[in-house]
Amino acid sequence: MVVTSLQNPEVKLYRSLLRKRGRDKKGLIPLEGIRLIEEAVANQAELHRVIYSEEFLKNERGRELLEDIQNKQPQVKPLNVSRNILKEAADTENPQGILAAAVPPESSLSQLTVEEKPLIIVAAGIQDPGNLGTIIRTAAAASVSGVVVTRGTVDIHNPKTLRATMGAIFNLPVVLIKDVESLISYFRQLNTRLAVTDLEGDVNCFQVDLTVPTAVFFGSEAFGLDREIRKAADYRLKIPLLGPAESLNVAVAAGVIMYEGVRQKHYSI
């Protein structure tokens, strides 16, 4: 049977997850799109609801995903809805035909410091969900130790953030920390160096040793980092700007730092 009403309980549940209040109340996050849900299933995320449109079944990859869900999580009964209902329930203008409600992944700070020489990215005040999601995705690609998200940063379970991660949030430790002072103290106890990016920084990012335990903080797109973080930093890193641009997008800046770490650890001459 094809559901054609927005009043269906499963559809209403999913729509409630598009708001932070609904996510906090239900303890679930909204997943939209085939790649994001594929990664969730591959990393054994627990799904509570799956909603798909008839058109989704016309796609071989879509049929395989539904089959994979039913094989791995038989307790989940995918709900077939009309194209219009799925579009109304989705967060995007042109949804790919599948939505899911899932239990969010959980990570701890200890997971970030398992490696002998971790490189940790700290999002401290980033406001744009696309930027945060892109940083998490790039962190997974660069195989950094993990990402810490502090107070004042956009919700990592914001639908746009989740989509921007392209599923990386399920295969990389991402830790939520409210108390920045405790975080700094934790890093100090582990002899992890603290670095911030700064247009007026005194250390070229290509001349600092990123092969030792390091946590790099990235702040608000508009206001940068809090004073307490800047004061605690061991290094103020500057990314050279050789052209007329005044600054880099924060996700791009984070990518530059992460891949400089990759170069130093794996491709140094």
PDB file of N, CA and C in Angstrom, residues 54-128:
ATOM      1  N   GLU A  54       7.868   5.223  -4.692  1.00  0.00           N
ATOM      2  CA  GLU A  54       7.789   4.185  -5.718  1.00  0.00           C
ATOM      3  C   GLU A  54       8.893   4.359  -6.754  1.00  0.00           C
ATOM      4  N   GLU A  55       9.203   5.624  -7.081  1.00  0.00           N
ATOM      5  CA  GLU A  55      10.236   5.899  -8.082  1.00  0.00           C
ATOM      6  C   GLU A  55      11.598   5.370  -7.656  1.00  0.00           C
ATOM      7  N   PHE A  56      11.819   5.317  -6.352  1.00  0.00           N
ATOM      8  CA  PHE A  56      13.107   4.852  -5.839  1.00  0.00           C
ATOM      9  C   PHE A  56      13.383   3.414  -6.251  1.00  0.00           C
ATOM     10  N   LEU A  57      12.338   2.635  -6.415  1.00  0.00           N
ATOM     11  CA  LEU A  57      12.493   1.224  -6.788  1.00  0.00           C
ATOM     12  C   LEU A  57      12.926   1.050  -8.237  1.00  0.00           C
ATOM     13  N   LYS A  58      12.824   2.115  -9.029  1.00  0.00           N
ATOM     14  CA  LYS A  58      13.238   2.030 -10.431  1.00  0.00           C
ATOM     15  C   LYS A  58      14.756   2.065 -10.560  1.00  0.00           C
ATOM     16  N   ASN A  59      15.408   2.458  -9.483  1.00  0.00           N
ATOM     17  CA  ASN A  59      16.865   2.566  -9.454  1.00  0.00           C
ATOM     18  C   ASN A  59      17.441   1.275  -8.870  1.00  0.00           C
ATOM     19  N   GLU A  60      18.324   0.611  -9.625  1.00  0.00           N
ATOM     20  CA  GLU A  60      18.900  -0.650  -9.147  1.00  0.00           C
ATOM     21  C   GLU A  60      19.640  -0.460  -7.827  1.00  0.00           C
ATOM     22  N   ARG A  61      20.369   0.619  -7.723  1.00  0.00           N
ATOM     23  CA  ARG A  61      21.091   0.902  -6.481  1.00  0.00           C
ATOM     24  C   ARG A  61      20.106   1.080  -5.318  1.00  0.00           C
ATOM     25  N   GLY A  62      18.967   1.692  -5.619  1.00  0.00           N
ATOM     26  CA  GLY A  62      17.946   1.867  -4.599  1.00  0.00           C
ATOM     27  C   GLY A  62      17.359   0.545  -4.149  1.00  0.00           C
ATOM     28  N   ARG A  63      17.069  -0.314  -5.090  1.00  0.00           N
ATOM     29  CA  ARG A  63      16.523  -1.631  -4.742  1.00  0.00           C
ATOM     30  C   ARG A  63      17.516  -2.424  -3.903  1.00  0.00           C
ATOM     31  N   GLU A  64      18.800  -2.320  -4.257  1.00  0.00           N
ATOM     32  CA  GLU A  64      19.838  -3.034  -3.504  1.00  0.00           C
ATOM     33  C   GLU A  64      19.939  -2.506  -2.077  1.00  0.00           C
ATOM     34  N   LEU A  65      19.784  -1.184  -1.916  1.00  0.00           N
ATOM     35  CA  LEU A  65      19.855  -0.604  -0.577  1.00  0.00           C
ATOM     36  C   LEU A  65      18.693  -1.095   0.287  1.00  0.00           C
ATOM     37  N   LEU A  66      17.494  -1.092  -0.251  1.00  0.00           N
ATOM     38  CA  LEU A  66      16.341  -1.572   0.514  1.00  0.00           C
ATOM     39  C   LEU A  66      16.504  -3.044   0.887  1.00  0.00           C
ATOM     40  N   GLU A  67      17.039  -3.820  -0.042  1.00  0.00           N
ATOM     41  CA  GLU A  67      17.274  -5.241   0.236  1.00  0.00           C
ATOM     42  C   GLU A  67      18.321  -5.403   1.336  1.00  0.00           C
ATOM     43  N   ASP A  68      19.357  -4.576   1.280  1.00  0.00           N
ATOM     44  CA  ASP A  68      20.416  -4.632   2.292  1.00  0.00           C
ATOM     45  C   ASP A  68      19.854  -4.284   3.673  1.00  0.00           C
ATOM     46  N   ILE A  69      19.004  -3.267   3.725  1.00  0.00           N
ATOM     47  CA  ILE A  69      18.387  -2.872   4.994  1.00  0.00           C
ATOM     48  C   ILE A  69      17.549  -4.010   5.562  1.00  0.00           C
ATOM     49  N   GLN A  70      16.761  -4.633   4.703  1.00  0.00           N
ATOM     50  CA  GLN A  70      15.875  -5.705   5.172  1.00  0.00           C
ATOM     51  C   GLN A  70      16.649  -6.950   5.592  1.00  0.00           C
ATOM     52  N   ASN A  71      17.801  -7.177   4.969  1.00  0.00           N
ATOM     53  CA  ASN A  71      18.633  -8.324   5.356  1.00  0.00           C
ATOM     54  C   ASN A  71      19.352  -8.082   6.680  1.00  0.00           C
ATOM     55  N   LYS A  72      19.857  -6.860   6.868  1.00  0.00           N
ATOM     56  CA  LYS A  72      20.657  -6.557   8.053  1.00  0.00           C
ATOM     57  C   LYS A  72      19.817  -6.102   9.246  1.00  0.00           C
ATOM     58  N   GLN A  73      18.690  -5.478   8.960  1.00  0.00           N
ATOM     59  CA  GLN A  73      17.837  -4.967  10.035  1.00  0.00           C
ATOM     60  C   GLN A  73      16.382  -5.337   9.742  1.00  0.00           C
ATOM     61  N   PRO A  74      16.060  -6.620   9.845  1.00  0.00           N
ATOM     62  CA  PRO A  74      14.722  -7.096   9.475  1.00  0.00           C
ATOM     63  C   PRO A  74      13.594  -6.496  10.311  1.00  0.00           C
ATOM     64  N   GLN A  75      13.932  -5.920  11.462  1.00  0.00           N
ATOM     65  CA  GLN A  75      12.891  -5.302  12.292  1.00  0.00           C
ATOM     66  C   GLN A  75      12.356  -4.014  11.666  1.00  0.00           C
ATOM     67  N   VAL A  76      13.115  -3.453  10.716  1.00  0.00           N
ATOM     68  CA  VAL A  76      12.698  -2.222  10.043  1.00  0.00           C
ATOM     69  C   VAL A  76      11.798  -2.577   8.861  1.00  0.00           C
ATOM     70  N   LYS A  77      10.627  -1.987   8.814  1.00  0.00           N
ATOM     71  CA  LYS A  77       9.690  -2.232   7.724  1.00  0.00           C
ATOM     72  C   LYS A  77       9.576  -0.957   6.879  1.00  0.00           C
ATOM     73  N   PRO A  78      10.297  -0.888   5.750  1.00  0.00           N
ATOM     74  CA  PRO A  78      10.267   0.312   4.915  1.00  0.00           C
ATOM     75  C   PRO A  78       8.842   0.695   4.507  1.00  0.00           C
ATOM     76  N   LEU A  79       8.568   1.990   4.566  1.00  0.00           N
ATOM     77  CA  LEU A  79       7.239   2.515   4.253  1.00  0.00           C
ATOM     78  C   LEU A  79       7.239   3.128   2.861  1.00  0.00           C
ATOM     79  N   ASN A  80       6.344   2.658   2.007  1.00  0.00           N
ATOM     80  CA  ASN A  80       6.214   3.163   0.644  1.00  0.00           C
ATOM     81  C   ASN A  80       5.232   4.329   0.635  1.00  0.00           C
ATOM     82  N   VAL A  81       5.716   5.496   0.216  1.00  0.00           N
ATOM     83  CA  VAL A  81       4.853   6.679   0.171  1.00  0.00           C
ATOM     84  C   VAL A  81       4.828   7.247  -1.244  1.00  0.00           C
ATOM     85  N   SER A  82       3.855   8.086  -1.508  1.00  0.00           N
ATOM     86  CA  SER A  82       3.777   8.717  -2.824  1.00  0.00           C
ATOM     87  C   SER A  82       4.923   9.703  -2.998  1.00  0.00           C
ATOM     88  N   ARG A  83       5.205  10.029  -4.226  1.00  0.00           N
ATOM     89  CA  ARG A  83       6.291  10.961  -4.526  1.00  0.00           C
ATOM     90  C   ARG A  83       6.057  12.310  -3.840  1.00  0.00           C
ATOM     91  N   ASN A  84       4.816  12.786  -3.863  1.00  0.00           N
ATOM     92  CA  ASN A  84       4.498  14.083  -3.259  1.00  0.00           C
ATOM     93  C   ASN A  84       4.688  14.072  -1.746  1.00  0.00           C
ATOM     94  N   ILE A  85       4.316  12.977  -1.111  1.00  0.00           N
ATOM     95  CA  ILE A  85       4.480  12.883   0.342  1.00  0.00           C
ATOM     96  C   ILE A  85       5.954  12.862   0.705  1.00  0.00           C
ATOM     97  N   LEU A  86       6.749  12.113  -0.052  1.00  0.00           N
ATOM     98  CA  LEU A  86       8.185  12.072   0.244  1.00  0.00           C
ATOM     99  C   LEU A  86       8.803  13.457   0.067  1.00  0.00           C
ATOM    100  N   LYS A  87       8.381  14.165  -0.970  1.00  0.00           N
ATOM    101  CA  LYS A  87       8.925  15.500  -1.206  1.00  0.00           C
ATOM    102  C   LYS A  87       8.547  16.453  -0.076  1.00  0.00           C
ATOM    103  N   GLU A  88       7.326  16.322   0.443  1.00  0.00           N
ATOM    104  CA  GLU A  88       6.885  17.165   1.554  1.00  0.00           C
ATOM    105  C   GLU A  88       7.644  16.840   2.839  1.00  0.00           C
ATOM    106  N   ALA A  89       7.970  15.574   3.016  1.00  0.00           N
ATOM    107  CA  ALA A  89       8.655  15.151   4.239  1.00  0.00           C
ATOM    108  C   ALA A  89      10.138  15.473   4.214  1.00  0.00           C
ATOM    109  N   ALA A  90      10.726  15.527   3.033  1.00  0.00           N
ATOM    110  CA  ALA A  90      12.173  15.709   2.894  1.00  0.00           C
ATOM    111  C   ALA A  90      12.599  17.143   3.189  1.00  0.00           C
ATOM    112  N   ASP A  91      13.885  17.318   3.423  1.00  0.00           N
ATOM    113  CA  ASP A  91      14.445  18.643   3.701  1.00  0.00           C
ATOM    114  C   ASP A  91      14.902  19.339   2.427  1.00  0.00           C
ATOM    115  N   THR A  92      15.149  18.574   1.367  1.00  0.00           N
ATOM    116  CA  THR A  92      15.648  19.147   0.121  1.00  0.00           C
ATOM    117  C   THR A  92      14.519  19.360  -0.881  1.00  0.00           C
ATOM    118  N   GLU A  93      14.793  20.198  -1.875  1.00  0.00           N
ATOM    119  CA  GLU A  93      13.803  20.477  -2.919  1.00  0.00           C
ATOM    120  C   GLU A  93      13.593  19.279  -3.830  1.00  0.00           C
ATOM    121  N   ASN A  94      14.670  18.584  -4.133  1.00  0.00           N
ATOM    122  CA  ASN A  94      14.597  17.440  -5.044  1.00  0.00           C
ATOM    123  C   ASN A  94      15.186  16.196  -4.376  1.00  0.00           C
ATOM    124  N   PRO A  95      14.433  15.582  -3.483  1.00  0.00           N
ATOM    125  CA  PRO A  95      14.943  14.411  -2.750  1.00  0.00           C
ATOM    126  C   PRO A  95      15.188  13.222  -3.661  1.00  0.00           C
ATOM    127  N   GLN A  96      16.093  12.344  -3.230  1.00  0.00           N
ATOM    128  CA  GLN A  96      16.482  11.179  -4.027  1.00  0.00           C
ATOM    129  C   GLN A  96      15.531  10.001  -3.878  1.00  0.00           C
ATOM    130  N   GLY A  97      14.532  10.132  -3.016  1.00  0.00           N
ATOM    131  CA  GLY A  97      13.535   9.074  -2.935  1.00  0.00           C
ATOM    132  C   GLY A  97      13.604   8.192  -1.709  1.00  0.00           C
ATOM    133  N   ILE A  98      14.521   8.490  -0.775  1.00  0.00           N
ATOM    134  CA  ILE A  98      14.596   7.668   0.435  1.00  0.00           C
ATOM    135  C   ILE A  98      14.992   8.515   1.639  1.00  0.00           C
ATOM    136  N   LEU A  99      14.325   8.238   2.762  1.00  0.00           N
ATOM    137  CA  LEU A  99      14.577   8.911   4.031  1.00  0.00           C
ATOM    138  C   LEU A  99      14.686   7.849   5.117  1.00  0.00           C
ATOM    139  N   ALA A 100      15.416   8.165   6.176  1.00  0.00           N
ATOM    140  CA  ALA A 100      15.511   7.214   7.290  1.00  0.00           C
ATOM    141  C   ALA A 100      15.704   7.964   8.598  1.00  0.00           C
ATOM    142  N   ALA A 101      15.164   7.409   9.656  1.00  0.00           N
ATOM    143  CA  ALA A 101      15.404   7.910  11.014  1.00  0.00           C
ATOM    144  C   ALA A 101      16.343   6.924  11.688  1.00  0.00           C
ATOM    145  N   ALA A 102      17.434   7.435  12.253  1.00  0.00           N
ATOM    146  CA  ALA A 102      18.455   6.542  12.814  1.00  0.00           C
ATOM    147  C   ALA A 102      18.913   7.005  14.187  1.00  0.00           C
ATOM    148  N   VAL A 103      19.469   6.076  14.937  1.00  0.00           N
ATOM    149  CA  VAL A 103      20.107   6.402  16.215  1.00  0.00           C
ATOM    150  C   VAL A 103      21.451   7.062  15.900  1.00  0.00           C
ATOM    151  N   PRO A 104      21.747   8.221  16.471  1.00  0.00           N
ATOM    152  CA  PRO A 104      23.010   8.897  16.154  1.00  0.00           C
ATOM    153  C   PRO A 104      24.220   8.121  16.660  1.00  0.00           C
ATOM    154  N   PRO A 105      25.322   8.171  15.919  1.00  0.00           N
ATOM    155  CA  PRO A 105      26.545   7.503  16.382  1.00  0.00           C
ATOM    156  C   PRO A 105      27.099   8.218  17.606  1.00  0.00           C
ATOM    157  N   GLU A 106      27.750   7.474  18.485  1.00  0.00           N
ATOM    158  CA  GLU A 106      28.344   8.058  19.687  1.00  0.00           C
ATOM    159  C   GLU A 106      29.846   7.790  19.714  1.00  0.00           C
ATOM    160  N   SER A 107      30.594   8.804  20.120  1.00  0.00           N
ATOM    161  CA  SER A 107      32.051   8.669  20.230  1.00  0.00           C
ATOM    162  C   SER A 107      32.510   9.357  21.512  1.00  0.00           C
ATOM    163  N   SER A 108      33.720   9.033  21.939  1.00  0.00           N
ATOM    164  CA  SER A 108      34.282   9.644  23.148  1.00  0.00           C
ATOM    165  C   SER A 108      35.658  10.225  22.844  1.00  0.00           C
ATOM    166  N   LEU A 109      36.106  11.132  23.694  1.00  0.00           N
ATOM    167  CA  LEU A 109      37.423  11.742  23.507  1.00  0.00           C
ATOM    168  C   LEU A 109      38.533  10.702  23.488  1.00  0.00           C
ATOM    169  N   SER A 110      38.375   9.649  24.269  1.00  0.00           N
ATOM    170  CA  SER A 110      39.422   8.629  24.333  1.00  0.00           C
ATOM    171  C   SER A 110      39.657   7.976  22.972  1.00  0.00           C
ATOM    172  N   GLN A 111      38.622   7.926  22.127  1.00  0.00           N
ATOM    173  CA  GLN A 111      38.782   7.341  20.794  1.00  0.00           C
ATOM    174  C   GLN A 111      39.700   8.189  19.921  1.00  0.00           C
ATOM    175  N   LEU A 112      39.754   9.481  20.205  1.00  0.00           N
ATOM    176  CA  LEU A 112      40.556  10.380  19.374  1.00  0.00           C
ATOM    177  C   LEU A 112      42.041  10.274  19.675  1.00  0.00           C
ATOM    178  N   THR A 113      42.364   9.760  20.837  1.00  0.00           N
ATOM    179  CA  THR A 113      43.766   9.739  21.258  1.00  0.00           C
ATOM    180  C   THR A 113      44.334   8.329  21.320  1.00  0.00           C
ATOM    181  N   VAL A 114      43.669   7.401  20.651  1.00  0.00           N
ATOM    182  CA  VAL A 114      44.171   6.025  20.595  1.00  0.00           C
ATOM    183  C   VAL A 114      45.452   5.971  19.778  1.00  0.00           C
ATOM    184  N   GLU A 115      45.474   6.751  18.690  1.00  0.00           N
ATOM    185  CA  GLU A 115      46.668   6.776  17.846  1.00  0.00           C
ATOM    186  C   GLU A 115      47.850   7.369  18.617  1.00  0.00           C
ATOM    187  N   GLU A 116      49.035   6.953  18.212  1.00  0.00           N
ATOM    188  CA  GLU A 116      50.241   7.429  18.897  1.00  0.00           C
ATOM    189  C   GLU A 116      50.455   8.921  18.673  1.00  0.00           C
ATOM    190  N   LYS A 117      50.169   9.390  17.459  1.00  0.00           N
ATOM    191  CA  LYS A 117      50.383  10.797  17.128  1.00  0.00           C
ATOM    192  C   LYS A 117      49.134  11.364  16.449  1.00  0.00           C
ATOM    193  N   PRO A 118      48.091  11.602  17.230  1.00  0.00           N
ATOM    194  CA  PRO A 118      46.824  12.032  16.630  1.00  0.00           C
ATOM    195  C   PRO A 118      46.844  13.459  16.087  1.00  0.00           C
ATOM    196  N   LEU A 119      46.081  13.668  15.027  1.00  0.00           N
ATOM    197  CA  LEU A 119      45.770  15.012  14.539  1.00  0.00           C
ATOM    198  C   LEU A 119      44.260  15.157  14.696  1.00  0.00           C
ATOM    199  N   ILE A 120      43.851  16.097  15.532  1.00  0.00           N
ATOM    200  CA  ILE A 120      42.443  16.261  15.884  1.00  0.00           C
ATOM    201  C   ILE A 120      41.961  17.632  15.413  1.00  0.00           C
ATOM    202  N   ILE A 121      40.792  17.669  14.810  1.00  0.00           N
ATOM    203  CA  ILE A 121      40.196  18.918  14.360  1.00  0.00           C
ATOM    204  C   ILE A 121      39.102  19.315  15.341  1.00  0.00           C
ATOM    205  N   VAL A 122      39.129  20.583  15.772  1.00  0.00           N
ATOM    206  CA  VAL A 122      38.124  21.074  16.718  1.00  0.00           C
ATOM    207  C   VAL A 122      37.311  22.188  16.060  1.00  0.00           C
ATOM    208  N   ALA A 123      36.014  21.962  15.937  1.00  0.00           N
ATOM    209  CA  ALA A 123      35.098  22.976  15.408  1.00  0.00           C
ATOM    210  C   ALA A 123      34.541  23.753  16.590  1.00  0.00           C
ATOM    211  N   ALA A 124      34.968  24.994  16.730  1.00  0.00           N
ATOM    212  CA  ALA A 124      34.623  25.788  17.913  1.00  0.00           C
ATOM    213  C   ALA A 124      33.894  27.066  17.499  1.00  0.00           C
ATOM    214  N   GLY A 125      32.631  26.916  17.144  1.00  0.00           N
ATOM    215  CA  GLY A 125      31.840  28.090  16.791  1.00  0.00           C
ATOM    216  C   GLY A 125      31.432  28.167  15.337  1.00  0.00           C
ATOM    217  N   ILE A 126      31.734  27.149  14.553  1.00  0.00           N
ATOM    218  CA  ILE A 126      31.334  27.147  13.143  1.00  0.00           C
ATOM    219  C   ILE A 126      29.810  27.161  13.051  1.00  0.00           C
ATOM    220  N   GLN A 127      29.275  28.051  12.227  1.00  0.00           N
ATOM    221  CA  GLN A 127      27.828  28.249  12.158  1.00  0.00           C
ATOM    222  C   GLN A 127      27.160  27.623  10.939  1.00  0.00           C
ATOM    223  N   ASP A 128      27.869  27.502   9.864  1.00  0.00           N
ATOM    224  CA  ASP A 128      27.255  26.992   8.639  1.00  0.00           C
ATOM    225  C   ASP A 128      27.253  25.466   8.627  1.00  0.00           C
TER     226      ASP A 128
END
